[in-house]
Amino acid sequence: MSEQPKQEKDYFWYIIAAVIVAVAAALWMVKNQEHGKYVTTEQAIQQDKAFSAYR
């Protein structure tokens, strides 16, 4: 009788999922860091509408 060779487990979809999660996490972190940059500008616009480019 011939033995069947062991099949290795395919990790392709696990790798794809890990890459998607890593990219999503990186985008989320960048988005959160960008928010704080505009807080002082938003406060200045609230105090005096002349600071706004949208009149």
mmCIF file with all atom_site columns, C-alpha atoms in Angstrom:
data_model
loop_
_atom_site.group_PDB
_atom_site.id
_atom_site.type_symbol
_atom_site.label_atom_id
_atom_site.label_alt_id
_atom_site.label_comp_id
_atom_site.label_asym_id
_atom_site.label_entity_id
_atom_site.label_seq_id
_atom_site.pdbx_PDB_ins_code
_atom_site.Cartn_x
_atom_site.Cartn_y
_atom_site.Cartn_z
_atom_site.occupancy
_atom_site.B_iso_or_equiv
_atom_site.pdbx_formal_charge
_atom_site.auth_seq_id
_atom_site.auth_comp_id
_atom_site.auth_asym_id
_atom_site.auth_atom_id
_atom_site.pdbx_PDB_model_num
ATOM 1  C CA . MET A 1 1  ? 0.000   0.000  0.000  1.00 0.00 ? 1  MET A CA 1
ATOM 2  C CA . SER A 1 2  ? 1.220   3.442  -0.807 1.00 0.00 ? 2  SER A CA 1
ATOM 3  C CA . GLU A 1 3  ? 1.229   6.127  1.823  1.00 0.00 ? 3  GLU A CA 1
ATOM 4  C CA . GLN A 1 4  ? -0.294  9.469  1.025  1.00 0.00 ? 4  GLN A CA 1
ATOM 5  C CA . PRO A 1 5  ? 2.062   12.404 1.568  1.00 0.00 ? 5  PRO A CA 1
ATOM 6  C CA . LYS A 1 6  ? 1.196   14.764 4.400  1.00 0.00 ? 6  LYS A CA 1
ATOM 7  C CA . GLN A 1 7  ? -0.348  17.966 3.196  1.00 0.00 ? 7  GLN A CA 1
ATOM 8  C CA . GLU A 1 8  ? 1.052   21.154 4.649  1.00 0.00 ? 8  GLU A CA 1
ATOM 9  C CA . LYS A 1 9  ? -1.436  23.596 6.056  1.00 0.00 ? 9  LYS A CA 1
ATOM 10 C CA . ASP A 1 10 ? -2.019  26.564 3.767  1.00 0.00 ? 10 ASP A CA 1
ATOM 11 C CA . TYR A 1 11 ? -1.569  29.869 5.589  1.00 0.00 ? 11 TYR A CA 1
ATOM 12 C CA . PHE A 1 12 ? -2.325  32.104 2.583  1.00 0.00 ? 12 PHE A CA 1
ATOM 13 C CA . TRP A 1 13 ? -5.634  33.498 3.873  1.00 0.00 ? 13 TRP A CA 1
ATOM 14 C CA . TYR A 1 14 ? -4.219  33.970 7.364  1.00 0.00 ? 14 TYR A CA 1
ATOM 15 C CA . ILE A 1 15 ? -1.401  36.067 5.907  1.00 0.00 ? 15 ILE A CA 1
ATOM 16 C CA . ILE A 1 16 ? -3.846  38.115 3.807  1.00 0.00 ? 16 ILE A CA 1
ATOM 17 C CA . ALA A 1 17 ? -6.031  38.740 6.876  1.00 0.00 ? 17 ALA A CA 1
ATOM 18 C CA . ALA A 1 18 ? -3.004  39.759 8.955  1.00 0.00 ? 18 ALA A CA 1
ATOM 19 C CA . VAL A 1 19 ? -1.888  42.227 6.272  1.00 0.00 ? 19 VAL A CA 1
ATOM 20 C CA . ILE A 1 20 ? -5.378  43.749 6.088  1.00 0.00 ? 20 ILE A CA 1
ATOM 21 C CA . VAL A 1 21 ? -5.536  44.114 9.877  1.00 0.00 ? 21 VAL A CA 1
ATOM 22 C CA . ALA A 1 22 ? -2.050  45.673 9.963  1.00 0.00 ? 22 ALA A CA 1
ATOM 23 C CA . VAL A 1 23 ? -2.915  48.204 7.237  1.00 0.00 ? 23 VAL A CA 1
ATOM 24 C CA . ALA A 1 24 ? -6.213  49.088 8.921  1.00 0.00 ? 24 ALA A CA 1
ATOM 25 C CA . ALA A 1 25 ? -4.438  49.594 12.263 1.00 0.00 ? 25 ALA A CA 1
ATOM 26 C CA . ALA A 1 26 ? -1.796  51.811 10.645 1.00 0.00 ? 26 ALA A CA 1
ATOM 27 C CA . LEU A 1 27 ? -4.449  53.947 8.939  1.00 0.00 ? 27 LEU A CA 1
ATOM 28 C CA . TRP A 1 28 ? -6.390  54.270 12.191 1.00 0.00 ? 28 TRP A CA 1
ATOM 29 C CA . MET A 1 29 ? -3.278  55.383 14.098 1.00 0.00 ? 29 MET A CA 1
ATOM 30 C CA . VAL A 1 30 ? -2.363  57.980 11.459 1.00 0.00 ? 30 VAL A CA 1
ATOM 31 C CA . LYS A 1 31 ? -5.932  59.298 11.431 1.00 0.00 ? 31 LYS A CA 1
ATOM 32 C CA . ASN A 1 32 ? -5.931  59.706 15.217 1.00 0.00 ? 32 ASN A CA 1
ATOM 33 C CA . GLN A 1 33 ? -2.596  61.554 15.183 1.00 0.00 ? 33 GLN A CA 1
ATOM 34 C CA . GLU A 1 34 ? -3.790  63.979 12.507 1.00 0.00 ? 34 GLU A CA 1
ATOM 35 C CA . HIS A 1 35 ? -6.840  64.991 14.554 1.00 0.00 ? 35 HIS A CA 1
ATOM 36 C CA . GLY A 1 36 ? -4.829  66.719 17.281 1.00 0.00 ? 36 GLY A CA 1
ATOM 37 C CA . LYS A 1 37 ? -2.960  68.839 14.771 1.00 0.00 ? 37 LYS A CA 1
ATOM 38 C CA . TYR A 1 38 ? -6.047  70.890 13.902 1.00 0.00 ? 38 TYR A CA 1
ATOM 39 C CA . VAL A 1 39 ? -7.479  71.452 17.387 1.00 0.00 ? 39 VAL A CA 1
ATOM 40 C CA . THR A 1 40 ? -5.756  74.827 17.903 1.00 0.00 ? 40 THR A CA 1
ATOM 41 C CA . THR A 1 41 ? -6.847  76.010 14.459 1.00 0.00 ? 41 THR A CA 1
ATOM 42 C CA . GLU A 1 42 ? -10.420 74.988 15.189 1.00 0.00 ? 42 GLU A CA 1
ATOM 43 C CA . GLN A 1 43 ? -10.351 76.904 18.474 1.00 0.00 ? 43 GLN A CA 1
ATOM 44 C CA . ALA A 1 44 ? -8.994  80.027 16.758 1.00 0.00 ? 44 ALA A CA 1
ATOM 45 C CA . ILE A 1 45 ? -11.742 79.855 14.136 1.00 0.00 ? 45 ILE A CA 1
ATOM 46 C CA . GLN A 1 46 ? -14.373 79.486 16.858 1.00 0.00 ? 46 GLN A CA 1
ATOM 47 C CA . GLN A 1 47 ? -13.072 82.636 18.578 1.00 0.00 ? 47 GLN A CA 1
ATOM 48 C CA . ASP A 1 48 ? -12.743 84.772 15.437 1.00 0.00 ? 48 ASP A CA 1
ATOM 49 C CA . LYS A 1 49 ? -14.348 83.802 12.136 1.00 0.00 ? 49 LYS A CA 1
ATOM 50 C CA . ALA A 1 50 ? -11.790 85.982 10.263 1.00 0.00 ? 50 ALA A CA 1
ATOM 51 C CA . PHE A 1 51 ? -9.251  83.149 10.669 1.00 0.00 ? 51 PHE A CA 1
ATOM 52 C CA . SER A 1 52 ? -11.369 80.863 8.513  1.00 0.00 ? 52 SER A CA 1
ATOM 53 C CA . ALA A 1 53 ? -10.789 80.469 4.790  1.00 0.00 ? 53 ALA A CA 1
ATOM 54 C CA . TYR A 1 54 ? -14.512 79.739 4.425  1.00 0.00 ? 54 TYR A CA 1
ATOM 55 C CA . ARG A 1 55 ? -16.253 83.085 4.838  1.00 0.00 ? 55 ARG A CA 1
#
